[in-house]
Amino acid sequence: MHLTFWGVRGSYPVPGAATVRYGGHTSCVELRSESGGCLVIDAGTGLRGLGQKLAQEARDPGGTTYNLILSHVHWDHIQGLPFFEPAYIGDTKIVVHAPRAAAKELRLVIGGITRHEFFPVALDAVPADFEFQEVTPGKAFDIDEFTVLPIGLNHPFGAVGYRVDADGSSMAYVSDTAPFDRMLHKQHFTAGVEEPNSDDLAILSEMRANLVQSLRRVDTVIYDTHFTKGEYEQFTHWGHSTPDHALEICHEAGVRQLVLYHHAPAHDDDAMDKIAEQYGVRGKRMAIAVCVAREAMTLTMGEATNPGFGV
Amino acid sequence: MKIRFWGVRGSCATPGGRYLRYGGNTTAIEVRSDSGHRILIDLGTGVTELAKELMAAEFGQGKGVLPVLLTHTHVDHIQGLPFFTPLFIRGNSIRIMGRELAGVSLKEVLQDQLNGHYSPLYGLENLAAGLEVQTLKTGASWPAEGFEVKTELAPHGSTSVVACRITADGKSVVIMTDVEHAPEGISPELTELARDCDLLVHDAMFSDSEYAQRAGWGHSSVGSAIAVAESVGARRLALFHHSPDSSDEHLDMIVGQATESSSVAVFAAQEGHDVDI
């Protein structure tokens, strides 16, 4: 199994000279099985470029089905969907798998970003057929040769990570999530840290144990490391982690390769270089190879030495 | 009067090395009068860059005042709103003006942009600055201290947008983005709005050959932007709302062709550039 990053950024896209090397598009990862099967994780602005590539590939056959699995529906994870070129090709099916949170219907929430006030072409009006499938943490399902396990995460309004197994190799996508000690994210606005009560702590503890269990011996883990340590202390209630949190979870789960992901918009290429160096060294001490996700970087799952992990 | 382009891109932001000179942020234009007043047109991702400048000045202390005119609420024109940091500082006075919408209020649309599914802000009420959303009738003057702001509706595919003429210091800039005029040409109202302006900022998303495939999408070709500038007697034309597929080299080529065919001085809007009016 291979994966390619099309968007590595969190919150909003960041064009400009300061993000050329690591990339400025929001979350989107392309997974490929050995036989060429494709699974897309998240639909940030990176999805536009991936969609152009997929549409070119698909010119002859027609009747193509695309599967997208979404971590959650915050803008930075869905804003590429209206620009996904296969949606404008007839005889195409697009299956979107996502957690439902409090929504009555996934179609209404995700399709809602194409209401006419937001976008000129409604999702229901495009030539492709959209189908929506609800995912539930802990309930694995198959998409062709991929086995997909949703994992509950700690993020405002709820989010899921995914473990994906195919061809005897595995990867996990853990974004977006806060760590599991300071507060439990719920479905209301928080202006600051909310002290967890005993019920919250029990939920957090179970969520964390499930995550570690689900990641056990996964070949490569992609993890939300939006913040540096100092930023996390300032924005603890925002629902994101640091590389230290990611290393701690990966260490417990016996993971050997960690990819830092969902970079804060303010982290320019030089800042990302420093993070790569610092956590490359720290990871090595824990026998975990660490690299920083870059747009257009391709990794092979299950390879002991990946060229991406170069520190 | 000066204007600065903070975002010039249409549809979707374009990070990457191919877009560095013209810029990849979606639409945002700041207009400043000589007396120091400011008005912002649209809230695309470009406003995240403007925010840094504002926060280093009075907006960081909660003493900023900013009127914002929204041409419309398609996502590329509002997606910077949740990340516009002056909105998080109590005391700043930020007022969004837009046109009346049929069936739904402007406030409801922005509220939905920030609803819990899409945003951890959960709604406009959680913006510390407090945000005033004001719907106004086009065809009338819109209030913004230090400026005279006139507006008209302009056609944008199956919907319409606000085109505006902003006057201060004896100069006028007209902003007409996300517009596709009828095949017979620009309407009399829009002609009147733009007549003899010092700078016309006009949608030019597609080259003339690209436009052939995209008629009806609600955007203009470079040729049609030039025709409008010539017919209203604009002194200068800024091509705006660049396609996300237009690289720097492609835009250089478009500007080259436009310069040859236009009797009005023409350039392509560039992110971060000040233009003296």
GROMACS .gro file of N, CA and C in nm, chain A residues 11-17 19-20 24-25 45 48 52 73-75 78-79 83 100-103 108-110 112-113 115-120 156-157 186-189, chain B residues 11-17 20 23-25 45 48-49 73-75 78-79 82-83 101-102 104 108-109 112-114 116-122 126 158 243-245:
model
  246
   11SER      N    1  -0.671   2.396   0.928
   11SER     CA    2  -0.748   2.521   0.942
   11SER      C    3  -0.784   2.588   0.809
   12TYR      N    4  -0.684   2.635   0.735
   12TYR     CA    5  -0.715   2.698   0.607
   12TYR      C    6  -0.593   2.691   0.516
   13PRO      N    7  -0.614   2.698   0.385
   13PRO     CA    8  -0.500   2.688   0.293
   13PRO      C    9  -0.408   2.810   0.305
   14VAL      N   10  -0.279   2.786   0.290
   14VAL     CA   11  -0.181   2.892   0.306
   14VAL      C   12  -0.091   2.900   0.183
   15PRO      N   13  -0.130   2.982   0.084
   15PRO     CA   14  -0.043   3.001  -0.032
   15PRO      C   15   0.077   3.088   0.005
   16GLY      N   16   0.173   3.094  -0.086
   16GLY     CA   17   0.284   3.187  -0.067
   16GLY      C   18   0.419   3.120  -0.058
   17ALA      N   19   0.521   3.205  -0.060
   17ALA     CA   20   0.659   3.156  -0.068
   17ALA      C   21   0.701   3.080   0.057
   19THR      N   22   0.547   2.854   0.223
   19THR     CA   23   0.494   2.717   0.237
   19THR      C   24   0.518   2.631   0.115
   20VAL      N   25   0.610   2.676   0.028
   20VAL     CA   26   0.630   2.606  -0.099
   20VAL      C   27   0.682   2.463  -0.077
   24GLY      N   28   0.073   2.406   0.111
   24GLY     CA   29  -0.024   2.493   0.175
   24GLY      C   30  -0.167   2.443   0.169
   25HIS      N   31  -0.191   2.330   0.100
   25HIS     CA   32  -0.329   2.282   0.089
   25HIS      C   33  -0.376   2.212   0.216
   45THR      N   34  -0.858   2.124   0.056
   45THR     CA   35  -0.831   2.185  -0.075
   45THR      C   36  -0.737   2.100  -0.161
   48ARG      N   37  -0.861   1.899  -0.482
   48ARG     CA   38  -0.879   1.953  -0.618
   48ARG      C   39  -0.773   1.895  -0.712
   52GLN      N   40  -0.819   1.621  -1.027
   52GLN     CA   41  -0.776   1.643  -1.166
   52GLN      C   42  -0.700   1.521  -1.217
   73VAL      N   43  -1.635   1.697   0.944
   73VAL     CA   44  -1.677   1.787   0.836
   73VAL      C   45  -1.645   1.934   0.865
   74HIS      N   46  -1.546   1.962   0.948
   74HIS     CA   47  -1.497   2.100   0.955
   74HIS      C   48  -1.448   2.142   0.816
   75TRP      N   49  -1.460   2.271   0.787
   75TRP     CA   50  -1.434   2.322   0.652
   75TRP      C   51  -1.303   2.271   0.592
   78ILE      N   52  -1.337   1.939   0.419
   78ILE     CA   53  -1.438   1.913   0.314
   78ILE      C   54  -1.439   2.019   0.204
   79GLN      N   55  -1.362   2.127   0.220
   79GLN     CA   56  -1.379   2.239   0.128
   79GLN      C   57  -1.331   2.209  -0.014
   83PHE      N   58  -1.480   2.100  -0.566
   83PHE     CA   59  -1.382   2.115  -0.674
   83PHE      C   60  -1.323   1.981  -0.717
  100ARG      N   61  -2.145   1.078   1.158
  100ARG     CA   62  -2.264   1.161   1.140
  100ARG      C   63  -2.274   1.271   1.246
  101ALA      N   64  -2.204   1.258   1.357
  101ALA     CA   65  -2.215   1.354   1.468
  101ALA      C   66  -2.363   1.379   1.499
  102ALA      N   67  -2.403   1.504   1.512
  102ALA     CA   68  -2.541   1.532   1.550
  102ALA      C   69  -2.633   1.551   1.430
  103ALA      N   70  -2.579   1.530   1.312
  103ALA     CA   71  -2.658   1.560   1.192
  103ALA      C   72  -2.770   1.459   1.173
  108LEU      N   73  -2.729   1.609   0.400
  108LEU     CA   74  -2.768   1.748   0.423
  108LEU      C   75  -2.649   1.831   0.473
  109VAL      N   76  -2.568   1.772   0.560
  109VAL     CA   77  -2.456   1.847   0.616
  109VAL      C   78  -2.348   1.868   0.511
  110ILE      N   79  -2.307   1.760   0.447
  110ILE     CA   80  -2.197   1.771   0.350
  110ILE      C   81  -2.245   1.841   0.223
  112GLY      N   82  -2.463   2.050   0.222
  112GLY     CA   83  -2.495   2.187   0.265
  112GLY      C   84  -2.390   2.290   0.225
  113ILE      N   85  -2.266   2.244   0.205
  113ILE     CA   86  -2.163   2.341   0.164
  113ILE      C   87  -2.178   2.381   0.018
  115ARG      N   88  -2.496   2.458  -0.092
  115ARG     CA   89  -2.620   2.536  -0.104
  115ARG      C   90  -2.589   2.661  -0.186
  116HIS      N   91  -2.692   2.716  -0.253
  116HIS     CA   92  -2.660   2.816  -0.357
  116HIS      C   93  -2.594   2.942  -0.303
  117GLU      N   94  -2.613   2.969  -0.172
  117GLU     CA   95  -2.545   3.087  -0.116
  117GLU      C   96  -2.393   3.065  -0.107
  118PHE      N   97  -2.350   2.938  -0.101
  118PHE     CA   98  -2.208   2.907  -0.084
  118PHE      C   99  -2.137   2.867  -0.213
  119PHE      N  100  -2.210   2.807  -0.305
  119PHE     CA  101  -2.146   2.749  -0.423
  119PHE      C  102  -2.246   2.742  -0.538
  120PRO      N  103  -2.201   2.766  -0.661
  120PRO     CA  104  -2.298   2.775  -0.772
  120PRO      C  105  -2.361   2.643  -0.814
  156PRO      N  106  -1.363   1.895   1.876
  156PRO     CA  107  -1.492   1.962   1.884
  156PRO      C  108  -1.594   1.905   1.784
  157PHE      N  109  -1.712   1.870   1.832
  157PHE     CA  110  -1.823   1.814   1.754
  157PHE      C  111  -1.796   1.669   1.714
  186LYS      N  112  -1.681   1.836   2.331
  186LYS     CA  113  -1.822   1.802   2.313
  186LYS      C  114  -1.880   1.884   2.198
  187GLN      N  115  -2.009   1.902   2.202
  187GLN     CA  116  -2.072   1.971   2.089
  187GLN      C  117  -2.124   2.108   2.128
  188HIS      N  118  -2.038   2.185   2.190
  188HIS     CA  119  -2.072   2.325   2.219
  188HIS      C  120  -1.944   2.408   2.217
  189PHE      N  121  -1.961   2.538   2.206
  189PHE     CA  122  -1.847   2.630   2.198
  189PHE      C  123  -1.771   2.634   2.331
  322SER      N  124  -1.240   3.096  -0.677
  322SER     CA  125  -1.281   2.958  -0.652
  322SER      C  126  -1.209   2.891  -0.537
  323CYS      N  127  -1.079   2.871  -0.553
  323CYS     CA  128  -1.007   2.787  -0.459
  323CYS      C  129  -0.867   2.844  -0.442
  324ALA      N  130  -0.818   2.850  -0.320
  324ALA     CA  131  -0.683   2.901  -0.296
  324ALA      C  132  -0.581   2.810  -0.365
  325THR      N  133  -0.469   2.869  -0.409
  325THR     CA  134  -0.369   2.793  -0.482
  325THR      C  135  -0.231   2.809  -0.420
  326PRO      N  136  -0.201   2.729  -0.319
  326PRO     CA  137  -0.064   2.725  -0.269
  326PRO      C  138   0.029   2.664  -0.374
  327GLY      N  139   0.159   2.686  -0.357
  327GLY     CA  140   0.254   2.621  -0.446
  327GLY      C  141   0.340   2.720  -0.523
  328GLY      N  142   0.451   2.669  -0.574
  328GLY     CA  143   0.552   2.752  -0.638
  328GLY      C  144   0.510   2.814  -0.770
  331LEU      N  145   0.339   3.213  -0.708
  331LEU     CA  146   0.399   3.301  -0.608
  331LEU      C  147   0.389   3.449  -0.645
  334GLY      N  148  -0.005   3.536  -0.663
  334GLY     CA  149  -0.062   3.504  -0.533
  334GLY      C  150  -0.172   3.401  -0.540
  335GLY      N  151  -0.190   3.326  -0.431
  335GLY     CA  152  -0.284   3.215  -0.429
  335GLY      C  153  -0.403   3.232  -0.337
  336ASN      N  154  -0.409   3.342  -0.263
  336ASN     CA  155  -0.522   3.359  -0.171
  336ASN      C  156  -0.649   3.402  -0.245
  356THR      N  157  -0.950   3.401   0.167
  356THR     CA  158  -0.838   3.364   0.254
  356THR      C  159  -0.734   3.477   0.264
  359THR      N  160  -0.654   3.660   0.597
  359THR     CA  161  -0.569   3.607   0.704
  359THR      C  162  -0.435   3.680   0.705
  360GLU      N  163  -0.391   3.726   0.588
  360GLU     CA  164  -0.267   3.804   0.580
  360GLU      C  165  -0.291   3.948   0.628
  384THR      N  166  -2.179   3.564  -0.109
  384THR     CA  167  -2.135   3.471  -0.003
  384THR      C  168  -2.084   3.338  -0.056
  385HIS      N  169  -2.050   3.330  -0.185
  385HIS     CA  170  -1.984   3.207  -0.230
  385HIS      C  171  -1.856   3.190  -0.146
  386VAL      N  172  -1.823   3.063  -0.121
  386VAL     CA  173  -1.725   3.034  -0.016
  386VAL      C  174  -1.591   3.105  -0.037
  389ILE      N  175  -1.586   3.432   0.144
  389ILE     CA  176  -1.613   3.443   0.289
  389ILE      C  177  -1.527   3.347   0.372
  390GLN      N  178  -1.446   3.262   0.307
  390GLN     CA  179  -1.382   3.154   0.382
  390GLN      C  180  -1.273   3.202   0.478
  393PRO      N  181  -1.377   3.294   0.947
  393PRO     CA  182  -1.350   3.228   1.075
  393PRO      C  183  -1.205   3.243   1.122
  394PHE      N  184  -1.118   3.291   1.035
  394PHE     CA  185  -0.976   3.300   1.069
  394PHE      C  186  -0.927   3.445   1.070
  412LEU      N  187  -3.091   3.906   0.066
  412LEU     CA  188  -3.102   3.782  -0.009
  412LEU      C  189  -3.246   3.734  -0.001
  413ALA      N  190  -3.289   3.664  -0.102
  413ALA     CA  191  -3.426   3.612  -0.101
  413ALA      C  192  -3.432   3.487  -0.014
  415VAL      N  193  -3.353   3.397   0.279
  415VAL     CA  194  -3.264   3.371   0.391
  415VAL      C  195  -3.186   3.500   0.417
  419GLU      N  196  -2.799   3.471   0.855
  419GLU     CA  197  -2.821   3.326   0.863
  419GLU      C  198  -2.719   3.249   0.779
  420VAL      N  199  -2.684   3.303   0.665
  420VAL     CA  200  -2.585   3.235   0.579
  420VAL      C  201  -2.450   3.229   0.649
  423ASP      N  202  -2.456   2.993   0.936
  423ASP     CA  203  -2.446   2.853   0.894
  423ASP      C  204  -2.300   2.816   0.859
  424GLN      N  205  -2.227   2.914   0.805
  424GLN     CA  206  -2.085   2.890   0.776
  424GLN      C  207  -2.011   2.850   0.905
  425LEU      N  208  -2.051   2.907   1.017
  425LEU     CA  209  -1.983   2.883   1.144
  425LEU      C  210  -2.055   2.780   1.231
  427GLY      N  211  -2.175   2.437   1.417
  427GLY     CA  212  -2.088   2.340   1.483
  427GLY      C  213  -2.035   2.229   1.394
  428HIS      N  214  -2.112   2.191   1.293
  428HIS     CA  215  -2.062   2.087   1.203
  428HIS      C  216  -1.936   2.133   1.130
  429TYR      N  217  -1.938   2.260   1.087
  429TYR     CA  218  -1.832   2.309   0.998
  429TYR      C  219  -1.719   2.381   1.071
  430SER      N  220  -1.749   2.432   1.192
  430SER     CA  221  -1.653   2.521   1.257
  430SER      C  222  -1.659   2.508   1.408
  431PRO      N  223  -1.544   2.507   1.474
  431PRO     CA  224  -1.545   2.504   1.621
  431PRO      C  225  -1.590   2.636   1.683
  432LEU      N  226  -1.622   2.735   1.601
  432LEU     CA  227  -1.673   2.862   1.655
  432LEU      C  228  -1.821   2.853   1.690
  433TYR      N  229  -1.893   2.761   1.628
  433TYR     CA  230  -2.034   2.735   1.660
  433TYR      C  231  -2.128   2.852   1.636
  437ASN      N  232  -2.013   3.387   1.905
  437ASN     CA  233  -1.891   3.355   1.979
  437ASN      C  234  -1.769   3.433   1.933
  469SER      N  235  -2.650   3.196  -1.226
  469SER     CA  236  -2.791   3.191  -1.189
  469SER      C  237  -2.823   3.286  -1.074
  554SER      N  238  -0.822   3.237  -1.233
  554SER     CA  239  -0.856   3.095  -1.223
  554SER      C  240  -0.750   3.022  -1.143
  555PRO      N  241  -0.792   2.922  -1.061
  555PRO     CA  242  -0.691   2.845  -0.987
  555PRO      C  243  -0.600   2.765  -1.081
  556ASP      N  244  -0.638   2.753  -1.207
  556ASP     CA  245  -0.550   2.683  -1.302
  556ASP      C  246  -0.451   2.776  -1.371
   0.00000   0.00000   0.00000
